[in-house]
XYZ file of C-alpha atoms in Angstrom:
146
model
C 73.833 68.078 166.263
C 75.626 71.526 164.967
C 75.527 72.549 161.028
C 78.524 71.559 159.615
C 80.539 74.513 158.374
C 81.954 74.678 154.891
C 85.268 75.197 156.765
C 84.680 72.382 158.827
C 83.683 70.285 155.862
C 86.902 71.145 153.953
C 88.943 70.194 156.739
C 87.220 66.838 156.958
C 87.914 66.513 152.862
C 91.357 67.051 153.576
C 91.800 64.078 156.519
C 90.256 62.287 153.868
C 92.653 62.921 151.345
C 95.564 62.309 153.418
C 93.917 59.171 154.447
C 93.465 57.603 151.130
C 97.505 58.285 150.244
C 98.120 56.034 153.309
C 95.953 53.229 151.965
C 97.442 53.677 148.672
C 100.917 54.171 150.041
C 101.276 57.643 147.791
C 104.256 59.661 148.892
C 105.289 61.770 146.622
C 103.442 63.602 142.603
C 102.094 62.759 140.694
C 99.286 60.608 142.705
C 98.390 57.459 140.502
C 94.500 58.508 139.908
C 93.822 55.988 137.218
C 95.652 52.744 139.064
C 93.511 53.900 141.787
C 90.256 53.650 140.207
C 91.641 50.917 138.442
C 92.417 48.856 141.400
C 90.562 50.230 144.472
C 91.999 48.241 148.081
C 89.553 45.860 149.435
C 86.452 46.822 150.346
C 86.431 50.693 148.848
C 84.728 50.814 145.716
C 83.624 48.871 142.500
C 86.939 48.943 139.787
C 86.798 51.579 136.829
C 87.463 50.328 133.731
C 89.402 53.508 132.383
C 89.211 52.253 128.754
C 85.448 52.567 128.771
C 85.526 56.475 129.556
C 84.025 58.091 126.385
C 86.393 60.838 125.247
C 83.825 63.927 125.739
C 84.125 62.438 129.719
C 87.217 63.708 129.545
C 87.924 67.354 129.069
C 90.795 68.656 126.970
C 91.549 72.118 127.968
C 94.597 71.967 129.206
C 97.205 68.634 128.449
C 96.489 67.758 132.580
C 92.689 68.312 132.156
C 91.985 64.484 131.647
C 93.529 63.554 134.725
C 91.622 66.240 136.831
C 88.817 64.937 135.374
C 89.715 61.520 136.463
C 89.991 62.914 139.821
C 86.359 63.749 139.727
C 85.370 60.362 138.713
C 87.317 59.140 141.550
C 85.574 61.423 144.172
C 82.425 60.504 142.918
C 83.297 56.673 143.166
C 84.719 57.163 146.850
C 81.664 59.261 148.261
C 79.480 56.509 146.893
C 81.324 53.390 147.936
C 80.866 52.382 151.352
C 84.349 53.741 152.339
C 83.195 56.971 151.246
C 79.875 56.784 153.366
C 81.757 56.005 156.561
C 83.653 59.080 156.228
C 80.278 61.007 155.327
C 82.025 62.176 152.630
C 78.526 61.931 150.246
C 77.229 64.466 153.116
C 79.465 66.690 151.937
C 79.473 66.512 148.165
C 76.145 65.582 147.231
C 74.632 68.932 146.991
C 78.054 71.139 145.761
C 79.592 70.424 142.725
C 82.182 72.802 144.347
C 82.833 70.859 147.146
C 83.752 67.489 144.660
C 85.709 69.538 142.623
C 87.977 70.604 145.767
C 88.044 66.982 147.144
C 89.751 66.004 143.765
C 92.113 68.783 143.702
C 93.083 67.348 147.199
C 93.568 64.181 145.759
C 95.491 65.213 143.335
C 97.668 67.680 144.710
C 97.343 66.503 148.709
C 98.069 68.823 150.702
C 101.198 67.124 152.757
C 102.736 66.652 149.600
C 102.187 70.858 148.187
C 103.371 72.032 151.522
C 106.220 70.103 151.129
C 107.523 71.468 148.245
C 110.010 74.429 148.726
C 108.499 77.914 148.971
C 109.326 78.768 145.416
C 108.127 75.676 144.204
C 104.702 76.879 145.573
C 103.396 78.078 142.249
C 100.862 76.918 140.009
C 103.315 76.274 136.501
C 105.719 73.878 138.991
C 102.496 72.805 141.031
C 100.857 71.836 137.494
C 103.418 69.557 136.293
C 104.327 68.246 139.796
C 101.338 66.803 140.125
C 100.188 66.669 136.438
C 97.776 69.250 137.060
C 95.706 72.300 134.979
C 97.198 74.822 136.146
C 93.945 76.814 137.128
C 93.689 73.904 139.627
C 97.325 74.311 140.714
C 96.212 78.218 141.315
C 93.108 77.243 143.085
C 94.694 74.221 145.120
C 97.291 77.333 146.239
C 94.334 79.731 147.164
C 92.565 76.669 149.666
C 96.032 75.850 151.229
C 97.910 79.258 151.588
């Protein structure tokens, strides 16, 4: 077996990513992360109860910050689940806290959906509240795709 490359590993995030929208028929910002957690198709993952999220869960830098942090949850509940195993995906994330963060800024801001935006849409400020994301994300979501 060859050593999976980080670029090889990102790629494999990103099917990922673009898989999930198809289950959850998501085809256009912002991408519904708390219905998702909320009510996971059959067979993916044990439902979130978003009420039960403590408030220092949930960071407040920036008015999209919850969400992102939602997004994280999310990843972590996928890679877990059995779904998420299948796809190796806890191979991937386990060890980087780096890794998770990009797989929910794909899941957020999916990369079918960013590079269909128009060329000067492609900009963190109209990236952010496209997708109802910090816009340090938005800037780093740019960086990964372009």
């Amino acid at each position: 077996t060859r050593i999976q490359k980080p670029m090889d590993n990102l790629q494999r995030l990103e099917e990922i990513a673009h898989e999930l929208m198809d289950v959850f028929e998501v085809h256009a910002p912002p991408v519904p992360i708390e219905s998702m957690l909320q009510h996971p198709k059959q067979g993916m993952w044990e439902e979130v109860d978003v009420n039960q999220l403590s408030g220092t869960f949930l960071s407040i830098k920036d008015q999209y910050s919850p969400r992102m942090s939602l997004a994280r949850l999310l990843a972590r509940h996928i890679a877990t689940s059995q779904w998420g195993k299948d796809r190796g995906i806890l191979d991937i994330i386990k060890k980087d806290e780096d890794m998770l963060r990009a797989f929910a800024r794909m899941i957020v801001m999916p990369s079918v959906m960013v590079k269909g935006l128009t060329a000067s849409s492609r900009n963190p400020m109209t990236l952010s509240t496209e997708f109802e994301a910090p816009e340090e994300d938005a800037r780093q979501r740019l960086l990964e795709l372009f």
